Coordinates of C-alpha atoms in Angstrom, one line a residue:
M1 CA 0.0 0.2 0.1
T2 CA 1.8 3.4 -1.1
Q3 CA 1.9 5.7 2.3
Q4 CA 1.6 9.6 1.2
A5 CA 1.4 12.5 3.0
T6 CA -1.5 14.8 2.3
P7 CA -2.0 18.0 1.2
H8 CA -3.2 19.3 4.0
R9 CA -0.1 18.5 6.4
P10 CA 4.0 19.4 5.6
V11 CA 5.9 16.3 5.3
S12 CA 7.7 17.6 9.3
F13 CA 4.9 17.4 10.9
L14 CA 5.1 13.3 10.2
Q15 CA 9.0 14.0 10.6
A16 CA 8.1 15.3 14.2
F17 CA 6.0 12.6 15.6
L18 CA 8.4 10.3 14.3
R19 CA 11.3 11.9 16.4
S20 CA 9.2 12.6 19.6
E21 CA 7.3 9.0 19.4
A22 CA 11.1 7.7 18.9
M23 CA 12.7 9.7 21.9
G24 CA 9.5 8.9 24.2
G25 CA 10.0 5.3 23.8
Y26 CA 13.7 5.9 24.9
V27 CA 12.9 7.6 27.6
L28 CA 10.2 5.2 28.5
M29 CA 13.2 2.7 28.6
A30 CA 14.6 4.2 30.8
A31 CA 12.3 5.2 33.5
A32 CA 11.0 1.2 33.4
L33 CA 14.6 0.4 34.0
V34 CA 14.8 2.1 37.2
A35 CA 11.5 1.1 38.0
L36 CA 12.9 -2.7 37.5
I37 CA 16.5 -1.9 39.6
I38 CA 14.7 -0.2 42.4
A39 CA 12.1 -2.6 43.1
N40 CA 14.4 -5.0 43.9
S41 CA 17.2 -2.4 45.9
P42 CA 17.0 -1.7 49.5
A43 CA 14.9 1.1 48.3
A44 CA 11.4 -1.1 47.3
P45 CA 10.1 -0.4 50.1
A46 CA 9.8 3.5 50.1
Y47 CA 9.1 3.5 46.8
F48 CA 6.0 0.9 47.1
D49 CA 4.8 3.4 50.1
V50 CA 5.1 6.4 47.8
L51 CA 2.5 5.0 44.9
G52 CA 0.8 3.8 48.1
T53 CA 0.4 7.2 50.0
K54 CA -3.2 8.5 49.4
L55 CA -3.7 12.8 48.2
G56 CA -6.4 14.6 46.8
F57 CA -9.6 17.1 48.7
E58 CA -13.1 17.2 49.9
A59 CA -15.1 20.2 49.3
G60 CA -18.3 20.0 50.1
P61 CA -20.1 17.1 47.9
V62 CA -16.8 17.0 45.8
V63 CA -14.2 14.2 46.8
L64 CA -11.0 13.5 45.4
K65 CA -8.9 10.9 47.4
E66 CA -6.3 8.6 45.4
T67 CA -3.5 7.0 45.9
V68 CA -0.7 8.6 43.4
L69 CA -0.7 5.3 41.5
H70 CA -4.1 6.3 40.9
W71 CA -3.8 9.4 40.3
I72 CA -1.1 8.5 37.8
N73 CA -3.1 6.3 35.9
D74 CA -6.5 7.9 36.1
G75 CA -4.8 11.3 35.9
L76 CA -2.4 11.5 33.8
M77 CA -3.0 8.7 31.8
A78 CA -6.1 11.1 30.7
V79 CA -3.9 13.2 29.2
F80 CA -2.6 10.6 27.0
F81 CA -5.7 9.0 25.9
L82 CA -6.5 13.1 24.8
L83 CA -3.4 12.8 22.8
V84 CA -4.4 9.2 21.8
G85 CA -8.4 10.6 20.6
L86 CA -6.5 13.5 19.0
E87 CA -4.3 11.7 16.7
I88 CA -7.2 9.6 15.9
K89 CA -9.7 11.6 15.0
R90 CA -6.2 13.5 13.0
E91 CA -5.5 10.3 11.2
V92 CA -9.1 9.6 10.3
M93 CA -10.5 12.9 8.7
D94 CA -6.8 14.4 7.8
G95 CA -4.0 12.2 7.5
Q96 CA -3.0 7.8 7.5
L97 CA -6.3 6.3 8.1
R98 CA -7.9 8.7 5.5
G99 CA -9.7 7.0 2.6
V100 CA -10.5 3.2 2.1
G101 CA -7.4 3.1 0.3
R102 CA -5.0 4.1 3.2
I103 CA -6.5 1.9 6.3
V104 CA -7.1 -1.3 4.2
L105 CA -2.9 -2.7 5.7
P106 CA -2.8 -1.2 9.1
G107 CA -5.9 -2.2 9.6
V108 CA -6.8 -5.6 8.7
A109 CA -3.4 -6.2 10.1
A110 CA -4.6 -3.9 13.8
V111 CA -7.6 -6.5 13.8
G112 CA -5.4 -10.1 13.6
G113 CA -2.7 -8.3 16.0
M114 CA -5.6 -8.4 18.6
M115 CA -7.4 -11.4 18.2
V116 CA -4.6 -13.8 18.0
P117 CA -3.1 -12.1 21.0
A118 CA -5.9 -12.5 23.1
L119 CA -7.2 -15.8 21.8
I120 CA -3.3 -17.7 23.0
Y121 CA -4.4 -15.7 26.3
V122 CA -7.3 -17.7 26.5
L123 CA -6.1 -20.3 25.1
I124 CA -3.9 -21.2 28.0
N125 CA -6.0 -19.7 30.7
L126 CA -9.0 -22.0 29.9
G127 CA -8.2 -24.7 33.3
S128 CA -8.5 -20.9 35.7
P129 CA -10.7 -19.6 34.9
E130 CA -10.4 -16.3 37.7
T131 CA -7.5 -15.2 35.1
L132 CA -9.5 -15.1 32.2
R133 CA -10.7 -11.5 32.4
G134 CA -6.6 -11.0 31.1
W135 CA -7.3 -11.1 27.6
A136 CA -7.5 -8.3 26.1
I137 CA -3.7 -7.6 28.0
P138 CA -1.4 -9.1 25.4
A139 CA -4.3 -6.9 22.6
A140 CA -2.3 -3.7 22.5
T141 CA 1.3 -2.3 20.8
D142 CA 3.5 0.0 22.3
I143 CA 3.9 2.9 19.6
A144 CA 6.5 5.1 21.9
F145 CA 8.9 1.8 23.0
A146 CA 8.1 0.3 18.8
L147 CA 8.9 3.5 17.6
G148 CA 12.1 3.9 18.9
I149 CA 13.7 0.9 18.1
L150 CA 12.6 1.2 14.9
A151 CA 14.8 5.2 15.0
L152 CA 17.7 2.8 16.5
L153 CA 18.0 0.8 12.7
G154 CA 17.8 4.4 10.6
S155 CA 18.0 4.8 7.1
R156 CA 17.3 0.9 6.9
V157 CA 13.6 0.4 7.7
P158 CA 11.5 2.8 4.5
T159 CA 9.6 5.4 6.2
S160 CA 6.4 3.9 4.2
L161 CA 7.2 0.9 7.3
K162 CA 7.4 3.7 9.6
I163 CA 4.4 5.0 8.7
F164 CA 2.6 1.5 8.7
L165 CA 3.2 0.8 12.1
T166 CA 1.6 4.2 13.0
A167 CA -1.3 3.2 11.8
L168 CA -1.5 0.3 12.5
A169 CA -0.4 1.6 16.7
I170 CA -2.9 4.1 16.1
L171 CA -5.2 1.4 15.3
D172 CA -4.0 -0.7 17.6
D173 CA -5.0 1.7 20.4
L174 CA -8.5 2.7 19.3
G175 CA -9.3 -1.3 19.7
A176 CA -8.2 -0.8 23.2
I177 CA -10.3 2.0 24.0
I178 CA -12.8 0.4 22.8
I179 CA -12.1 -3.0 24.9
I180 CA -11.7 -0.8 27.8
A181 CA -15.6 1.1 27.9
L182 CA -17.0 -2.8 26.9
F183 CA -15.1 -4.9 29.2
Y184 CA -13.6 -3.0 32.2
T185 CA -16.6 -0.6 33.7
S186 CA -17.4 -1.0 36.7
E187 CA -20.6 -0.4 38.5
L188 CA -22.4 2.4 36.8
Q189 CA -23.8 5.6 38.7
V190 CA -26.3 6.5 36.4
F191 CA -26.0 10.7 38.4
A192 CA -22.1 10.9 37.2
L193 CA -22.9 9.1 33.7
G194 CA -25.7 11.4 33.0
M195 CA -24.0 14.9 34.3
A196 CA -20.6 13.3 31.8
G197 CA -23.1 12.9 29.0
A198 CA -24.3 16.5 29.6
L199 CA -20.8 17.7 29.8
L200 CA -20.0 16.2 26.1
A201 CA -23.3 17.1 25.2
C202 CA -22.2 20.8 25.7
L203 CA -18.5 20.0 24.1
F204 CA -20.6 19.2 20.7
C205 CA -22.2 22.2 20.8
L206 CA -19.6 24.1 21.3
N207 CA -17.8 22.6 18.4
R208 CA -21.0 23.1 16.1
A209 CA -20.8 26.6 17.5
G210 CA -18.1 27.6 15.5
V211 CA -16.3 28.3 18.7
L212 CA -12.3 27.5 18.4
R213 CA -10.9 28.4 21.6
L214 CA -9.5 25.8 23.2
T215 CA -10.0 26.6 26.7
P216 CA -13.5 26.6 26.9
Y217 CA -13.2 22.7 25.3
L218 CA -10.7 22.4 28.3
L219 CA -12.1 23.9 31.2
I220 CA -15.4 21.2 30.5
G221 CA -12.8 18.7 30.0
A222 CA -11.8 18.7 33.4
V223 CA -14.9 18.5 35.2
L224 CA -16.0 16.0 32.4
W225 CA -13.0 13.8 33.7
Y226 CA -14.7 14.2 37.3
F227 CA -17.7 13.2 36.5
V228 CA -16.3 10.2 34.1
L229 CA -13.9 9.3 37.1
K230 CA -17.1 8.8 39.6
S231 CA -19.6 7.5 36.9
G232 CA -18.2 4.1 37.0
V233 CA -16.7 4.1 33.4
H234 CA -12.7 4.3 32.9
A235 CA -12.2 7.9 33.7
T236 CA -8.7 8.2 30.8
L237 CA -11.8 8.0 28.6
A238 CA -12.7 11.4 29.6
G239 CA -10.0 12.2 27.5
V240 CA -11.0 10.1 23.9
A241 CA -14.3 11.9 24.5
L242 CA -13.5 15.4 24.7
A243 CA -10.4 14.8 22.2
L244 CA -13.4 13.8 19.6
T245 CA -15.0 17.4 20.2
I246 CA -11.8 19.4 19.4
P247 CA -12.4 21.6 16.5
L248 CA -10.3 20.6 13.3
R249 CA -11.4 23.5 11.6
P250 CA -8.3 26.3 10.9
R251 CA -8.8 29.6 13.1
N252 CA -8.2 31.8 9.7
Q253 CA -9.6 30.7 6.6
G254 CA -6.8 31.9 4.6
K255 CA -4.6 29.1 6.6
P256 CA -4.1 25.6 6.3
E257 CA -5.6 22.8 9.1
A258 CA -1.9 22.6 10.3
H259 CA -3.7 25.7 12.4
S260 CA -7.0 24.4 13.8
P261 CA -6.9 24.0 17.5
L262 CA -6.7 20.1 17.2
H263 CA -3.5 20.8 15.6
D264 CA -2.2 23.2 18.0
L265 CA -3.6 21.3 21.4
E266 CA -1.5 17.8 19.9
H267 CA 1.2 19.6 19.0
A268 CA 1.2 21.4 22.4
L269 CA 0.8 17.9 23.9
H270 CA 3.3 15.2 21.6
K271 CA 6.6 16.6 24.3
P272 CA 4.9 16.5 27.5
V273 CA 3.3 13.1 26.9
A274 CA 5.5 11.8 25.7
L275 CA 8.9 12.7 27.7
L276 CA 6.7 13.6 31.2
I277 CA 3.6 11.8 31.3
V278 CA 4.6 8.0 29.4
P279 CA 7.5 7.5 31.6
I280 CA 6.0 8.6 34.7
F281 CA 3.6 6.3 34.3
G282 CA 6.0 3.3 33.3
F283 CA 7.6 4.1 36.5
A284 CA 4.9 3.5 38.4
N285 CA 3.5 0.7 37.3
A286 CA 6.9 -1.8 35.7
G287 CA 8.1 -2.3 39.0
V288 CA 8.0 -5.9 40.2
S289 CA 10.1 -7.4 42.5
F290 CA 11.5 -10.4 41.1
A291 CA 12.4 -12.1 45.1
G292 CA 11.9 -15.6 45.1
M293 CA 10.7 -16.5 41.4
G294 CA 12.4 -18.6 39.0
L295 CA 11.1 -19.7 35.5
S296 CA 8.0 -22.1 36.8
S297 CA 6.8 -18.4 37.5
L298 CA 6.9 -17.3 34.3
A299 CA 5.0 -20.8 33.3
Q300 CA 1.6 -19.3 35.6
P301 CA -1.5 -19.1 33.3
V302 CA -1.2 -15.4 33.4
P303 CA 2.8 -14.4 32.6
M304 CA 2.4 -17.2 30.0
G305 CA -0.5 -16.1 28.5
V306 CA 0.8 -12.7 28.1
A307 CA 4.3 -13.2 26.9
L308 CA 3.0 -16.1 24.2
G309 CA 0.1 -13.4 23.1
L310 CA 2.8 -10.5 22.7
F311 CA 5.5 -12.9 21.1
L312 CA 4.0 -15.2 19.1
G313 CA -0.1 -13.3 19.2
K314 CA 1.2 -10.1 17.8
Q315 CA 4.0 -11.4 15.0
L316 CA 1.4 -14.8 14.4
G317 CA -2.0 -12.3 14.3
V318 CA 0.2 -8.6 12.4
F319 CA 1.9 -10.2 9.8
G320 CA -0.9 -13.8 9.2
F321 CA -3.5 -10.9 8.9
A322 CA -1.1 -8.2 6.3
W323 CA 0.2 -11.2 4.4
L324 CA -3.2 -12.7 3.3
A325 CA -4.1 -8.5 3.4
I326 CA -1.1 -8.6 0.4
K327 CA -1.8 -11.8 -1.9
S328 CA -5.5 -11.3 -1.6
G329 CA -4.9 -7.8 -3.8
I330 CA -6.8 -6.0 -1.5
A331 CA -3.9 -4.4 0.1
S332 CA -0.4 -4.0 -0.9
L333 CA 2.9 -4.1 0.2
P334 CA 4.6 -0.6 2.1
R335 CA 6.6 1.2 -0.6
H336 CA 10.6 0.1 -1.0
A337 CA 9.7 -2.7 1.5
T338 CA 10.1 -6.4 1.5
M339 CA 8.0 -8.9 3.7
K340 CA 10.9 -9.7 5.7
Q341 CA 10.3 -6.4 7.0
V342 CA 7.2 -6.5 7.1
Y343 CA 7.7 -9.5 8.9
G344 CA 10.4 -7.7 11.7
V345 CA 7.4 -4.7 11.7
S346 CA 5.3 -7.3 12.7
M347 CA 7.4 -8.9 16.1
L348 CA 7.9 -5.2 17.2
C349 CA 3.9 -5.1 17.5
G350 CA 4.4 -7.7 21.1
I351 CA 6.0 -4.1 22.7
G352 CA 2.9 -4.4 24.5
F353 CA 4.0 -2.1 27.1
T354 CA 2.6 0.9 28.5
M355 CA -1.4 -0.6 27.0
S356 CA -0.7 -3.7 28.3
L357 CA 0.2 -2.9 31.6
F358 CA -2.7 -0.4 31.5
I359 CA -5.2 -2.6 31.0
G360 CA -3.0 -4.9 33.5
A361 CA -3.9 -3.1 35.9
L362 CA -7.3 -2.6 35.1
A363 CA -7.9 -6.3 34.5
F364 CA -6.5 -7.7 38.3
T365 CA -6.6 -5.9 41.6
D366 CA -5.1 -8.7 43.6
A367 CA -0.5 -7.6 43.9
A368 CA 0.1 -11.1 42.8
T369 CA -1.8 -10.9 39.8
V370 CA -0.7 -7.7 39.3
D371 CA 2.8 -8.5 39.6
A372 CA 2.7 -11.5 37.3
T373 CA 0.6 -9.5 34.9
K374 CA 3.9 -7.6 34.7
I375 CA 6.1 -9.8 34.9
G376 CA 4.3 -11.2 31.4
V377 CA 4.4 -8.1 29.4
L378 CA 8.4 -7.1 30.5
T379 CA 9.1 -10.8 29.0
G380 CA 7.1 -10.7 25.8
S381 CA 7.8 -7.1 25.3
L382 CA 11.9 -7.2 25.5
L383 CA 11.4 -10.9 23.1
S384 CA 9.5 -9.4 20.8
A385 CA 11.8 -6.0 21.1
V386 CA 14.9 -7.9 20.7
L387 CA 14.0 -9.9 17.5
G388 CA 12.3 -7.9 16.1
F389 CA 15.3 -5.3 16.1
L390 CA 17.7 -8.1 15.0
L391 CA 15.7 -9.2 12.2
L392 CA 15.2 -5.6 10.8
R393 CA 19.0 -5.3 10.9
M394 CA 19.7 -8.2 9.4
S395 CA 17.0 -7.7 6.6
G396 CA 18.6 -5.0 4.2
A397 CA 21.2 -2.3 3.2
P398 CA 20.1 1.1 4.2
A399 CA 17.9 2.8 1.8
A400 CA 19.0 5.3 -0.8
D401 CA 18.5 9.1 0.1
G402 CA 15.7 9.6 -3.0
A403 CA 13.8 6.1 -1.4
S404 CA 13.7 7.0 1.5
S405 CA 12.8 10.6 0.4
E406 CA 10.0 9.5 -1.9
A407 CA 8.3 6.7 0.7
A408 CA 8.1 10.1 3.1
R409 CA 6.5 11.8 0.4

């Protein structure tokens, strides 16, 4: 499938996005490594005590008291999901997912990449009904980690494959959002849910009325987050809902859409999310003590299901479905890419770190199972990263500058 930038946005926007995500991947790797070191050091008690500390306030009927870990997972990650929602809306309306031709290959691959890992997890956990709730954990791809690995390969990977991975991961995130909304929602509180619905209607009315200032959207969005948190629906979905209401129309008719409120907010959020919010999440959630653990720990249903789902399920699902789409003629191979390189990228899709840890925290509440999930996520992601990198490293010589530039056009 030929990937082309739209006339609405300069190619430099895509290049800046890839650089930002790749750098975020490096910072996230460092944060996760530091968390693992601390969790297995004498500083471990202080690390876990800080994450369990309750912070918040009460102001009449408004009560907001959560642990530091919950503030990170429910609060900071709502900003991450806001950015994900903005990226999805932009790509569908003004980017690489605009039009059926562009969405076929990454769309088909994303479906396979969610179905097969979930199936592998379920098959391994059939004898353990209490852990089947974690079926969605290996179904997600961490775009920052994956693009960080691709960035290490430089021009050995054509730009068209980076665009393919980005589009696939964005669709993957959309699937994860739908899964969270449908399967990881607790008991609903009708009043709070009604208030959230009313606020969302207000946001859509602002959009329809042509309001192009971001301030009213963000203020209402903050209140929306509070009521979604209290409704039983996971609070991070408020970020996605807010993103869908942010206008993509340009502020001045004579200027391109790159000057729209959506592009401005997306640009403002990219670096803080990639370099601060996601690494903080990784630092808070990757810490797991390996004391008393051995290979037998990995052989338990949850870590085994997660690890094999990410490592085997992702590469089989993404590559298998992509191969079928290409061979059947409904999609074409990304420009200047080989099937071997597509397989390498499919392997990198098994890096499920951020979203997999996030879904794992929703699926399970007891500490032992959460730690088992982390072991599976770390193992599957590490295997996918190392072997995917090596396969792509050996898959071909660096692309010529002209070919790389053509792929970006």
